[in-house]
Short mmCIF file of C-alpha atoms in Angstrom, two decimals:
data_model
loop_
_atom_site.label_atom_id
_atom_site.label_comp_id
_atom_site.label_asym_id
_atom_site.label_seq_id
_atom_site.Cartn_x
_atom_site.Cartn_y
_atom_site.Cartn_z
CA UNK A 404 0.54 9.84 -23.06
CA UNK A 405 -0.62 13.07 -21.80
CA UNK A 406 -2.38 14.02 -25.42
CA UNK A 407 -4.35 10.87 -24.53
CA UNK A 408 -5.33 11.07 -21.16
CA UNK A 409 -6.85 14.77 -21.31
CA UNK A 410 -10.30 14.62 -22.91
CA UNK A 411 -10.58 11.31 -19.70
CA UNK A 412 -9.56 13.70 -17.19
CA UNK A 413 -11.93 16.24 -18.59
CA UNK A 414 -14.93 14.09 -18.24
CA UNK A 415 -14.19 12.86 -15.31
CA UNK A 416 -13.78 16.74 -13.97
CA UNK A 417 -17.23 17.31 -15.47
CA UNK A 418 -19.01 14.42 -13.63
CA UNK A 419 -17.59 14.98 -10.31
CA UNK A 420 -17.15 18.66 -10.39
CA UNK A 421 -13.97 18.21 -9.09
CA UNK A 422 -11.46 20.67 -9.78
CA UNK A 423 -8.55 19.73 -7.07
CA UNK A 424 -8.49 16.53 -8.78
CA UNK A 425 -8.04 17.60 -12.03
CA UNK A 426 -5.32 19.99 -11.12
CA UNK A 427 -3.55 17.44 -9.46
CA UNK A 428 -3.61 14.86 -11.72
CA UNK A 429 -2.13 17.60 -14.58
CA UNK A 430 0.72 18.39 -12.18
CA UNK A 431 1.89 14.65 -11.83
CA UNK A 432 1.46 14.17 -15.53
CA UNK A 433 3.84 16.81 -16.15
CA UNK A 434 6.70 16.27 -13.20
CA UNK A 435 6.30 12.39 -14.61
CA UNK A 436 7.25 13.66 -18.21
CA UNK A 437 10.32 15.15 -16.92
CA UNK A 438 11.83 12.13 -14.74
CA UNK A 439 11.28 9.60 -17.27
CA UNK A 440 13.35 10.63 -19.92
CA UNK A 441 16.46 11.01 -17.88
CA UNK A 442 16.02 7.45 -16.08
CA UNK A 443 15.66 5.89 -19.26
CA UNK A 444 18.62 7.31 -20.40
CA UNK A 445 20.64 6.09 -17.14
CA UNK A 446 19.22 2.90 -17.45
CA UNK A 447 20.28 2.95 -21.14
CA UNK A 448 23.30 3.55 -20.71
CA UNK A 449 24.45 1.46 -18.25
CA UNK A 450 26.98 1.78 -15.28
CA UNK A 451 29.45 4.42 -15.87
CA UNK A 452 33.39 3.38 -15.23
CA UNK A 453 34.81 4.43 -12.10
CA UNK A 454 36.64 7.33 -13.17
CA UNK A 455 33.78 8.99 -14.90
CA UNK A 456 31.92 8.27 -11.79
CA UNK A 457 32.43 11.76 -10.20
CA UNK A 458 31.56 14.45 -12.85
CA UNK A 459 27.96 13.02 -13.69
CA UNK A 460 27.70 12.75 -10.39
CA UNK A 461 28.30 16.58 -9.29
CA UNK A 462 25.94 17.62 -12.10
CA UNK A 463 23.22 15.36 -11.18
CA UNK A 464 23.60 16.23 -7.42
CA UNK A 465 22.74 20.24 -8.62
CA UNK A 466 20.13 19.37 -10.76
CA UNK A 467 18.76 17.55 -8.10
CA UNK A 468 19.05 20.81 -6.14
CA UNK A 469 17.39 22.88 -8.64
CA UNK A 470 14.97 20.92 -9.21
CA UNK A 471 14.30 20.01 -5.81
CA UNK A 472 13.93 24.42 -4.96
CA UNK A 473 11.78 24.90 -7.89
CA UNK A 474 8.57 22.01 -7.31
CA UNK A 475 9.11 22.44 -2.91
CA UNK A 476 5.93 22.53 -1.19
CA UNK A 477 5.71 22.17 2.78
CA UNK A 478 5.63 19.21 4.26
CA UNK A 479 2.41 19.03 5.80
CA UNK A 480 0.78 18.87 2.39
CA UNK A 481 -0.58 16.19 0.38
CA UNK A 482 1.82 17.14 -2.83
CA UNK A 483 4.46 16.88 -0.25
CA UNK A 484 4.63 13.14 -0.24
CA UNK A 485 2.87 12.44 -3.87
CA UNK A 486 6.31 13.48 -5.23
CA UNK A 487 7.30 10.07 -3.34
CA UNK A 488 4.93 8.43 -5.35
CA UNK A 489 5.80 9.65 -8.79
CA UNK A 490 6.95 6.51 -9.98
CA UNK A 491 5.42 3.99 -12.95
CA UNK A 492 5.22 -0.14 -12.85
CA UNK A 493 8.38 -0.25 -15.00
CA UNK A 494 9.98 1.56 -12.15
CA UNK A 495 9.46 -0.29 -9.62
CA UNK A 496 9.80 -3.52 -11.39
CA UNK A 497 13.60 -2.40 -12.60
CA UNK A 498 14.21 -1.38 -9.02
CA UNK A 499 12.90 -4.86 -7.56
CA UNK A 500 15.34 -6.42 -9.96
CA UNK A 501 17.97 -4.32 -9.44
CA UNK A 502 18.11 -5.19 -5.70
CA UNK A 503 17.35 -8.88 -6.32
CA UNK A 504 20.47 -9.06 -8.61
CA UNK A 505 23.24 -7.08 -7.30
CA UNK A 506 25.91 -6.62 -9.87
CA UNK A 507 29.83 -5.75 -8.51
CA UNK A 508 30.54 -1.77 -9.00
CA UNK A 509 26.62 -1.06 -9.97
CA UNK A 510 25.47 1.25 -7.07
CA UNK A 511 21.61 1.19 -6.33
CA UNK A 512 21.18 4.59 -5.89
CA UNK A 513 23.39 6.00 -8.47
CA UNK A 514 21.74 3.41 -11.13
CA UNK A 515 18.10 3.19 -9.99
CA UNK A 516 17.31 5.90 -8.13
CA UNK A 517 18.87 9.02 -8.67
CA UNK A 518 16.31 12.10 -8.78
CA UNK A 519 13.49 9.99 -7.83
CA UNK A 520 13.72 7.82 -4.65
CA UNK A 521 10.04 6.37 -3.94
CA UNK A 522 8.44 5.41 -0.84
CA UNK A 523 5.65 2.69 -2.58
CA UNK A 524 8.99 0.33 -2.88
CA UNK A 525 9.77 0.42 0.32
CA UNK A 526 6.57 0.68 2.03
CA UNK A 527 4.54 -2.04 0.26
CA UNK A 528 7.49 -4.21 0.28
CA UNK A 529 8.03 -4.20 4.14
CA UNK A 530 3.99 -4.86 4.52
CA UNK A 531 4.64 -7.73 1.98
CA UNK A 532 7.60 -9.24 4.18
CA UNK A 533 5.36 -8.82 7.25
CA UNK A 534 2.25 -11.00 6.06
CA UNK A 535 4.68 -13.47 4.15
CA UNK A 536 7.11 -14.03 7.37
CA UNK A 537 4.01 -14.37 9.50
CA UNK A 538 1.55 -16.41 6.93
CA UNK A 539 4.76 -19.05 6.07
CA UNK A 540 6.12 -19.35 9.67
CA UNK A 541 2.32 -20.75 10.30
CA UNK A 542 2.18 -22.74 7.49
CA UNK A 543 5.73 -24.19 8.29
CA UNK A 544 4.86 -24.80 11.82
CA UNK A 545 1.95 -26.48 10.63
CA UNK A 546 3.57 -28.81 8.63
CA UNK A 547 5.93 -29.96 11.08
CA UNK A 548 3.65 -30.92 13.71
CA UNK A 549 1.09 -31.91 11.82
CA UNK A 550 -0.09 -35.93 12.15
CA UNK A 551 1.51 -35.53 15.79
CA UNK A 552 -1.37 -36.47 18.82
CA UNK A 553 -2.08 -33.56 20.50
CA UNK A 554 -1.55 -31.14 18.03
CA UNK A 555 -4.58 -28.39 17.36
CA UNK A 556 -3.84 -25.88 14.54
CA UNK A 557 -3.86 -22.28 15.56
CA UNK A 558 -3.36 -18.92 13.16
CA UNK A 559 -1.24 -17.79 14.90
CA UNK A 560 -1.83 -14.38 14.63
CA UNK A 561 0.03 -12.77 16.55
CA UNK A 562 3.22 -13.58 14.63
CA UNK A 563 1.91 -10.29 12.41
CA UNK A 564 2.32 -8.33 15.16
CA UNK A 565 5.62 -8.99 16.59
CA UNK A 566 6.69 -9.23 12.42
CA UNK A 567 5.04 -5.95 11.54
CA UNK A 568 7.02 -4.39 14.97
CA UNK A 569 10.25 -5.66 13.97
CA UNK A 570 10.55 -5.37 10.01
CA UNK A 571 9.06 -2.18 10.47
CA UNK A 572 11.24 -0.67 12.97
CA UNK A 573 14.41 -2.17 11.13
CA UNK A 574 13.23 -0.36 7.64
CA UNK A 575 12.64 3.42 9.48
CA UNK A 576 14.96 3.24 12.23
CA UNK A 577 18.04 1.60 10.79
CA UNK A 578 17.84 4.20 7.91
CA UNK A 579 17.31 6.96 10.78
CA UNK A 580 20.85 6.40 12.30
CA UNK A 581 22.87 5.88 9.41
CA UNK A 582 21.73 8.96 7.52
CA UNK A 583 22.36 10.93 10.70
CA UNK A 584 25.82 8.81 11.22
CA UNK A 585 26.53 9.66 7.68
CA UNK A 586 25.41 13.34 8.00
CA UNK A 587 28.14 13.39 11.52
CA UNK A 588 30.92 11.77 9.17
CA UNK A 589 30.42 14.10 6.41
CA UNK A 590 30.66 16.98 8.55
CA UNK A 591 34.39 16.20 9.61
CA UNK A 592 35.59 14.35 6.41
CA UNK A 593 34.24 15.73 3.03
CA UNK A 594 32.83 12.78 1.24
CA UNK A 595 31.87 13.66 -2.70
CA UNK A 596 28.80 11.69 -2.14
CA UNK A 597 26.16 12.20 0.33
CA UNK A 598 22.35 10.51 0.22
CA UNK A 599 19.35 11.60 1.49
CA UNK A 600 17.21 10.28 4.36
CA UNK A 601 14.77 9.36 1.67
CA UNK A 602 17.36 7.71 -0.65
CA UNK A 603 18.41 5.46 2.64
CA UNK A 604 15.28 4.90 3.23
CA UNK A 605 14.24 3.49 -0.38
CA UNK A 606 17.16 1.12 -0.25
CA UNK A 607 16.51 -0.41 2.69
CA UNK A 608 13.09 -0.92 1.97
CA UNK A 609 13.99 -2.84 -1.69
CA UNK A 610 16.91 -4.89 -0.28
CA UNK A 611 14.14 -6.31 1.67
CA UNK A 612 12.59 -7.50 -1.06
CA UNK A 613 14.62 -10.95 -1.62
CA UNK A 614 13.87 -12.23 1.66
CA UNK A 615 9.96 -12.20 0.18
CA UNK A 616 10.92 -15.26 -1.71
CA UNK A 617 13.43 -16.36 0.95
CA UNK A 618 10.77 -16.88 3.34
CA UNK A 619 8.20 -18.31 1.23
CA UNK A 620 11.09 -21.38 0.33
CA UNK A 621 11.35 -21.66 3.98
CA UNK A 622 7.60 -23.23 4.41
CA UNK A 623 9.57 -26.48 2.87
CA UNK A 624 10.28 -28.19 6.16
CA UNK A 625 14.02 -29.19 6.45
CA UNK A 626 16.38 -27.01 8.52
CA UNK A 627 19.04 -27.02 5.48
CA UNK A 628 16.81 -25.36 2.92
CA UNK A 629 15.80 -22.42 5.20
CA UNK A 630 19.10 -21.84 5.98
CA UNK A 631 20.29 -22.27 2.65
CA UNK A 632 17.65 -19.60 1.54
CA UNK A 633 18.06 -17.15 4.31
CA UNK A 634 21.69 -17.02 4.18
CA UNK A 635 21.46 -16.42 0.01
CA UNK A 636 19.17 -13.74 0.62
CA UNK A 637 21.16 -11.76 3.38
CA UNK A 638 24.14 -12.10 0.79
CA UNK A 639 22.65 -10.47 -1.83
CA UNK A 640 20.53 -8.26 0.61
CA UNK A 641 23.70 -7.61 2.22
CA UNK A 642 26.18 -6.35 -1.00
CA UNK A 643 23.71 -4.05 -2.48
CA UNK A 644 23.76 -2.51 1.07
CA UNK A 645 27.44 -2.58 1.33
CA UNK A 646 28.06 -1.31 -2.73
CA UNK A 647 25.24 1.05 -2.41
CA UNK A 648 27.14 2.73 0.87
CA UNK A 649 30.76 2.37 0.10
CA UNK A 650 31.21 5.72 -1.81
CA UNK A 651 29.67 7.83 1.12
CA UNK A 652 32.26 6.43 3.40
CA UNK A 653 35.34 5.55 1.05
CA UNK A 654 37.09 8.91 2.25
CA UNK A 655 36.51 7.80 5.32
CA UNK A 656 39.24 6.65 8.45
CA UNK A 657 40.15 2.73 8.14
CA UNK A 658 38.40 2.06 11.23
CA UNK A 659 35.50 4.12 10.35
CA UNK A 660 34.57 2.37 7.01
CA UNK A 661 35.04 -0.69 8.90
CA UNK A 662 32.67 0.08 11.61
CA UNK A 663 29.76 1.35 9.25
CA UNK A 664 30.30 -1.38 7.37
CA UNK A 665 30.11 -4.16 10.00
CA UNK A 666 27.10 -2.20 11.52
CA UNK A 667 25.00 -2.30 7.92
CA UNK A 668 25.83 -6.48 7.90
CA UNK A 669 25.27 -6.75 11.82
CA UNK A 670 21.55 -5.19 11.63
CA UNK A 671 21.08 -6.95 8.56
CA UNK A 672 21.94 -10.08 9.67
CA UNK A 673 20.31 -9.50 12.81
CA UNK A 674 17.12 -9.45 11.09
CA UNK A 675 17.73 -12.28 8.94
CA UNK A 676 18.57 -14.73 11.32
CA UNK A 677 16.29 -13.62 13.77
CA UNK A 678 13.72 -14.20 11.14
CA UNK A 679 15.01 -17.53 10.83
CA UNK A 680 14.81 -18.77 14.16
CA UNK A 681 11.94 -17.14 15.41
CA UNK A 682 9.13 -18.00 12.59
CA UNK A 683 10.83 -21.31 11.59
CA UNK A 684 12.40 -22.07 14.73
CA UNK A 685 12.99 -25.85 15.37
CA UNK A 686 9.90 -27.41 16.91
CA UNK A 687 12.22 -28.09 19.83
CA UNK A 688 12.78 -24.49 20.22
CA UNK A 689 9.45 -22.98 19.16
CA UNK A 690 8.07 -23.28 22.74
CA UNK A 691 11.53 -22.30 24.45
CA UNK A 692 11.18 -19.04 22.67
CA UNK A 693 7.40 -18.26 22.74
CA UNK A 694 7.74 -18.63 26.60
CA UNK A 695 8.84 -15.30 27.50
CA UNK A 696 6.38 -13.50 26.72
CA UNK A 697 3.93 -15.76 27.97
CA UNK A 698 6.08 -15.46 31.32
CA UNK A 699 6.14 -11.68 30.57
CA UNK A 700 2.23 -11.30 30.52
CA UNK A 701 1.57 -13.69 33.59
CA UNK A 702 3.86 -11.83 35.59
CA UNK A 703 2.09 -8.46 34.74
CA UNK A 704 -1.30 -9.96 35.26
CA UNK A 705 -0.33 -11.04 39.02
CA UNK A 706 1.35 -7.99 39.89
CA UNK A 707 -1.89 -5.80 38.16
CA UNK B 764 -26.93 47.56 -34.98
CA UNK B 765 -26.28 45.65 -31.23
CA UNK B 766 -22.93 45.96 -31.50
CA UNK B 767 -22.85 49.60 -32.49
CA UNK B 768 -24.82 50.03 -29.87
CA UNK B 769 -22.45 47.98 -27.14
CA UNK B 770 -19.97 49.53 -27.94
CA UNK B 771 -21.43 52.96 -27.58
CA UNK B 772 -21.75 51.48 -23.83
CA UNK B 773 -19.21 49.94 -22.83
CA UNK B 774 -20.77 48.68 -19.55
CA UNK B 775 -24.06 47.81 -20.63
CA UNK B 776 -24.36 44.10 -19.96
CA UNK B 777 -23.37 45.02 -16.22
CA UNK B 778 -26.62 47.35 -15.51
CA UNK B 779 -28.83 46.25 -17.95
CA UNK B 780 -30.43 42.64 -17.44
CA UNK B 781 -32.91 43.01 -20.18
CA UNK B 782 -32.37 40.25 -23.44
CA UNK B 783 -32.50 41.55 -26.68
CA UNK B 784 -35.12 40.60 -29.24
CA UNK B 785 -32.98 38.87 -31.86
CA UNK B 786 -31.62 35.93 -28.72
CA UNK B 787 -34.72 33.72 -28.92
CA UNK B 788 -35.69 32.88 -24.99
CA UNK B 789 -36.72 29.43 -24.28
CA UNK B 790 -37.63 27.33 -21.44
CA UNK B 791 -40.14 27.76 -18.51
CA UNK B 792 -38.08 30.28 -15.85
CA UNK B 793 -41.69 30.93 -13.87
CA UNK B 794 -41.38 30.04 -10.34
CA UNK B 795 -42.93 26.93 -9.44
CA UNK B 796 -45.70 27.74 -7.12
CA UNK B 797 -48.08 24.72 -8.36
CA UNK B 798 -45.37 22.38 -7.43
CA UNK B 799 -45.06 22.74 -3.80
CA UNK B 800 -47.82 19.98 -2.90
CA UNK B 801 -45.56 17.55 -4.94
CA UNK B 802 -42.58 18.68 -3.03
CA UNK B 803 -43.98 18.28 0.03
CA UNK B 804 -44.91 14.89 -0.59
CA UNK B 805 -41.72 14.16 -1.34
CA UNK B 806 -39.86 15.53 1.19
CA UNK B 807 -38.04 13.16 3.54
CA UNK B 808 -39.17 15.15 6.96
CA UNK B 809 -42.46 13.99 6.22
CA UNK B 810 -42.19 10.87 5.38
CA UNK B 811 -42.69 7.17 7.93
CA UNK B 812 -39.16 6.77 9.41
CA UNK B 813 -39.88 3.28 8.08
CA UNK B 814 -39.59 4.74 4.41
CA UNK B 815 -36.58 6.64 5.45
CA UNK B 816 -34.84 3.32 6.53
CA UNK B 817 -36.04 1.09 4.11
CA UNK B 818 -34.80 3.68 1.18
CA UNK B 819 -31.47 3.56 2.66
CA UNK B 820 -31.32 0.08 3.27
CA UNK B 821 -32.39 -0.07 -0.57
CA UNK B 822 -29.91 1.57 -1.42
CA UNK B 823 -27.10 -0.55 0.55
CA UNK B 824 -28.90 -3.29 -1.50
CA UNK B 825 -28.14 -2.25 -4.55
CA UNK B 826 -24.58 -1.44 -4.41
CA UNK B 827 -24.52 -5.39 -2.78
CA UNK B 828 -25.90 -6.24 -6.08
CA UNK B 829 -23.28 -4.39 -8.12
CA UNK B 830 -20.52 -6.10 -5.98
CA UNK B 831 -21.83 -9.49 -6.93
CA UNK B 832 -22.15 -8.59 -10.66
CA UNK B 833 -19.53 -6.08 -11.52
CA UNK B 834 -20.11 -4.40 -14.32
CA UNK B 835 -18.28 -0.86 -14.80
CA UNK B 836 -20.81 1.43 -13.78
CA UNK B 837 -20.14 4.49 -11.70
CA UNK B 838 -23.67 4.17 -9.67
CA UNK B 839 -21.68 2.53 -6.85
CA UNK B 840 -18.85 5.48 -6.86
CA UNK B 841 -21.63 8.13 -7.38
CA UNK B 842 -23.49 7.52 -4.12
CA UNK B 843 -21.02 6.18 -1.37
CA UNK B 844 -21.95 5.26 1.65
CA UNK B 845 -20.06 3.48 4.78
CA UNK B 846 -23.22 1.73 6.11
CA UNK B 847 -22.65 -1.43 4.01
CA UNK B 848 -18.52 -1.76 4.78
CA UNK B 849 -19.39 -1.21 8.59
CA UNK B 850 -22.20 -3.82 8.18
CA UNK B 851 -19.77 -6.30 6.56
CA UNK B 852 -17.00 -5.80 8.53
CA UNK B 853 -18.63 -6.14 11.77
CA UNK B 854 -20.41 -9.46 10.55
CA UNK B 855 -16.93 -10.74 9.66
CA UNK B 856 -15.20 -9.80 12.62
CA UNK B 857 -18.19 -11.19 14.74
CA UNK B 858 -17.99 -14.71 13.01
CA UNK B 859 -14.56 -14.89 13.49
CA UNK B 860 -14.80 -14.71 16.76
CA UNK B 861 -15.03 -17.98 19.03
CA UNK B 862 -12.22 -19.72 17.15
CA UNK B 863 -9.48 -21.81 18.35
CA UNK B 864 -7.85 -20.98 21.55
CA UNK B 865 -9.22 -18.01 22.30
CA UNK B 866 -8.02 -17.68 26.28
CA UNK B 867 -4.39 -18.16 25.27
CA UNK B 868 -2.05 -15.86 23.27
CA UNK B 869 -2.03 -18.30 19.92
CA UNK B 870 -5.47 -17.94 18.97
CA UNK B 871 -6.64 -15.99 15.83
CA UNK B 872 -7.22 -12.13 14.63
CA UNK B 873 -9.12 -10.67 17.82
CA UNK B 874 -12.70 -8.41 16.91
CA UNK B 875 -9.88 -5.12 17.22
CA UNK B 876 -7.63 -6.52 15.05
CA UNK B 877 -9.67 -7.59 12.25
CA UNK B 878 -11.84 -4.56 12.49
CA UNK B 879 -8.56 -2.18 12.51
CA UNK B 880 -7.03 -4.75 9.60
CA UNK B 881 -9.96 -3.69 7.67
CA UNK B 882 -10.40 -0.27 8.23
CA UNK B 883 -6.82 0.94 8.36
CA UNK B 884 -5.92 -1.23 5.06
CA UNK B 885 -8.63 0.06 3.10
CA UNK B 886 -7.50 3.99 4.40
CA UNK B 887 -4.04 2.96 3.42
CA UNK B 888 -4.54 1.33 -0.20
CA UNK B 889 -7.37 4.77 -0.53
CA UNK B 890 -4.16 6.83 0.40
CA UNK B 891 -1.75 5.06 -1.57
CA UNK B 892 -3.72 5.32 -4.53
CA UNK B 893 -4.16 9.37 -3.91
CA UNK B 894 -0.91 9.40 -4.30
CA UNK B 895 -0.14 8.10 -7.12
CA UNK B 896 -2.44 10.44 -8.82
CA UNK B 897 -5.68 8.88 -9.03
CA UNK B 898 -9.03 10.34 -9.64
CA UNK B 899 -11.43 8.63 -7.46
CA UNK B 900 -12.42 10.51 -3.81
CA UNK B 901 -11.22 9.54 -0.82
CA UNK B 902 -14.57 8.05 0.70
CA UNK B 903 -15.65 6.80 -3.00
CA UNK B 904 -12.81 4.18 -2.57
CA UNK B 905 -13.45 3.80 1.08
CA UNK B 906 -16.63 2.59 0.40
CA UNK B 907 -15.61 0.38 -2.73
CA UNK B 908 -12.90 -1.28 -0.75
CA UNK B 909 -15.57 -2.22 1.96
CA UNK B 910 -18.27 -3.19 -0.05
CA UNK B 911 -16.13 -5.65 -1.80
CA UNK B 912 -15.55 -7.45 1.30
CA UNK B 913 -18.77 -9.02 0.85
CA UNK B 914 -17.82 -12.49 -1.10
CA UNK B 915 -15.35 -12.72 2.02
CA UNK B 916 -17.98 -12.58 4.51
CA UNK B 917 -20.01 -14.64 2.66
CA UNK B 918 -17.15 -17.14 2.62
CA UNK B 919 -16.72 -16.64 6.14
CA UNK B 920 -20.47 -17.80 6.47
CA UNK B 921 -20.32 -20.94 4.28
CA UNK B 922 -17.05 -21.63 6.26
CA UNK B 923 -18.75 -21.96 9.47
CA UNK B 924 -21.02 -23.87 8.27
CA UNK B 925 -18.75 -26.20 6.71
CA UNK B 926 -16.89 -26.73 9.88
CA UNK B 927 -19.99 -27.58 11.83
CA UNK B 928 -20.78 -30.83 9.55
CA UNK B 929 -18.17 -32.15 8.43
CA UNK B 930 -13.90 -32.16 9.23
CA UNK B 931 -10.95 -33.50 8.18
CA UNK B 932 -9.21 -33.03 4.87
CA UNK B 933 -12.70 -32.83 2.94
CA UNK B 934 -13.49 -29.56 4.87
CA UNK B 935 -10.25 -28.14 4.20
CA UNK B 936 -10.35 -28.42 0.90
CA UNK B 937 -14.01 -27.26 0.57
CA UNK B 938 -12.98 -23.88 2.68
CA UNK B 939 -10.08 -23.90 0.25
CA UNK B 940 -12.19 -23.44 -2.75
CA UNK B 941 -14.56 -21.32 -1.37
CA UNK B 942 -12.09 -19.13 0.12
CA UNK B 943 -10.27 -18.85 -3.04
CA UNK B 944 -13.00 -18.06 -5.66
CA UNK B 945 -14.31 -15.24 -2.71
CA UNK B 946 -10.98 -13.67 -2.70
CA UNK B 947 -10.80 -13.85 -6.55
CA UNK B 948 -14.29 -12.18 -6.93
CA UNK B 949 -13.35 -9.38 -3.93
CA UNK B 950 -10.16 -8.71 -5.90
CA UNK B 951 -11.96 -8.35 -9.53
CA UNK B 952 -14.89 -6.65 -8.18
CA UNK B 953 -12.59 -4.08 -6.54
CA UNK B 954 -10.23 -3.45 -9.41
CA UNK B 955 -13.20 -2.83 -12.27
CA UNK B 956 -14.10 -0.11 -10.21
CA UNK B 957 -10.87 1.36 -8.84
CA UNK B 958 -8.35 0.80 -11.92
CA UNK B 959 -9.92 3.10 -14.22
CA UNK B 960 -9.47 5.68 -11.98
CA UNK B 961 -5.86 5.78 -12.60
CA UNK B 962 -3.18 6.56 -15.18
CA UNK B 963 -2.87 3.51 -17.41
CA UNK B 964 0.85 3.03 -16.54
CA UNK B 965 0.45 2.85 -12.82
CA UNK B 966 -2.72 0.45 -12.60
CA UNK B 967 -0.75 -2.42 -11.21
CA UNK B 968 0.84 -0.06 -8.71
CA UNK B 969 -2.64 0.26 -7.34
CA UNK B 970 -4.24 -3.00 -8.00
CA UNK B 971 -1.44 -5.36 -5.88
CA UNK B 972 -1.95 -3.36 -2.29
CA UNK B 973 -5.64 -4.51 -3.23
CA UNK B 974 -4.87 -7.66 -3.95
CA UNK B 975 -2.57 -8.20 -0.48
CA UNK B 976 -5.55 -6.84 1.10
CA UNK B 977 -8.15 -9.18 0.69
CA UNK B 978 -5.20 -11.94 0.59
CA UNK B 979 -4.73 -11.42 4.01
CA UNK B 980 -8.40 -11.22 4.81
CA UNK B 981 -8.82 -14.54 3.02
CA UNK B 982 -6.15 -15.90 4.74
CA UNK B 983 -7.92 -15.02 8.31
CA UNK B 984 -10.98 -16.79 7.15
CA UNK B 985 -9.54 -19.85 5.47
CA UNK B 986 -7.36 -20.40 8.91
CA UNK B 987 -10.58 -19.88 11.48
CA UNK B 988 -10.82 -23.21 13.16
CA UNK B 989 -13.49 -22.98 15.82
CA UNK B 990 -13.04 -24.27 19.53
CA UNK B 991 -14.29 -27.75 20.54
#
């Protein structure tokens, strides 16, 4: 692939006279070649049995550490962030399918992400989810209210802002909290498995992908359909997270295991049920939920 | 003979600028004295302001034609400008004003929201394509994404005319058709310019955000409903 691309690159280089571009692309291609080989082997091998789990893990850890040292760039440079976008279309597809269809015993980080966590998937899945939930919430409220006297359609654009705040803070602050919690527990109880912050962000981002079809299905104006789709999405997403973080907390005290797992599931359920109630609420509930911000704004207006 | 001469004086090339006889020298290397008057005529300092403005407008109009007829040429990429995107963005945001229930908070997007979505959206898409290893420069990509909003701005103008004349289901059907067509046109035109700058196995990763961007703008155009 690199050989076929090279003449093209140099043409571009001649035309644009852009030395930086050509160089950067060349390094990406070589990194890509390094990374795709083990990735393919791993997915071809499938999930290794549990007894053999520890050894390949450890070697993977050391190789990751070494490779990280080899191509480390300071965090303010563009190259540092470029390595989180070093993926191809088929990787993203595999990861999305892996997060939508969790398989018992298949750890998302070990099977799909190892050595190469990306930020492309989490970012664009979150953005898609924001617009999907805002737009389908708007369509569903139109379908519920249409035909009633005195109803005037409004785009409800402020829902996009609310959805963006809720979803992006879930996808970034929860991993941050979980990462610091795991770091702290790892100091107390030696665990064989540690995850980096980017890996946790990546798992959380991809685990949201199942919610996108779920909220699109929620357009159907029957309450039981909405609850079903949200609960199914909640179970799938929750099970991906549970299976991923199980090895990291397995060595801990039973109380801590229960607390961490319950925390993960509770926050996930909070997001799912919050989305269902706020964006696809019952027609009677909708004004009741919408009224507190209006009251606040009135208060703020009167106080100023 | 020349080789022997060079061997005897190893640093001759540094000091000696004269060209030996066996190399044929061609071309006009004299300083063009007579051409200076022609240069003065073409200088942008002396021309009337009207011509300057007209030339820039012609460049912008030329790019509009490129978007309407997106053949894979690099003219839109080479001389980027942000005048056209600014014009289109402001027009779209102004046309989206005066929508349903501007007074309460259930209304459509405000001017600033449209502006922010268009500019931050294109900046994020550009950063995304650069991070994925695209060979296109930052402002070239911004220019292409901005110019390719044009079909959607036209659709917005058509929607406002349709909303003035007819109402009800017919109006919605016409608007849906117009917005879908212009959304497809925008996505097609921008990918025709942008997709070539990517490695082949990452094209879908670059095209998807562009699709989402124009889809959201198309949604804003479609859901616009005027106040009564």
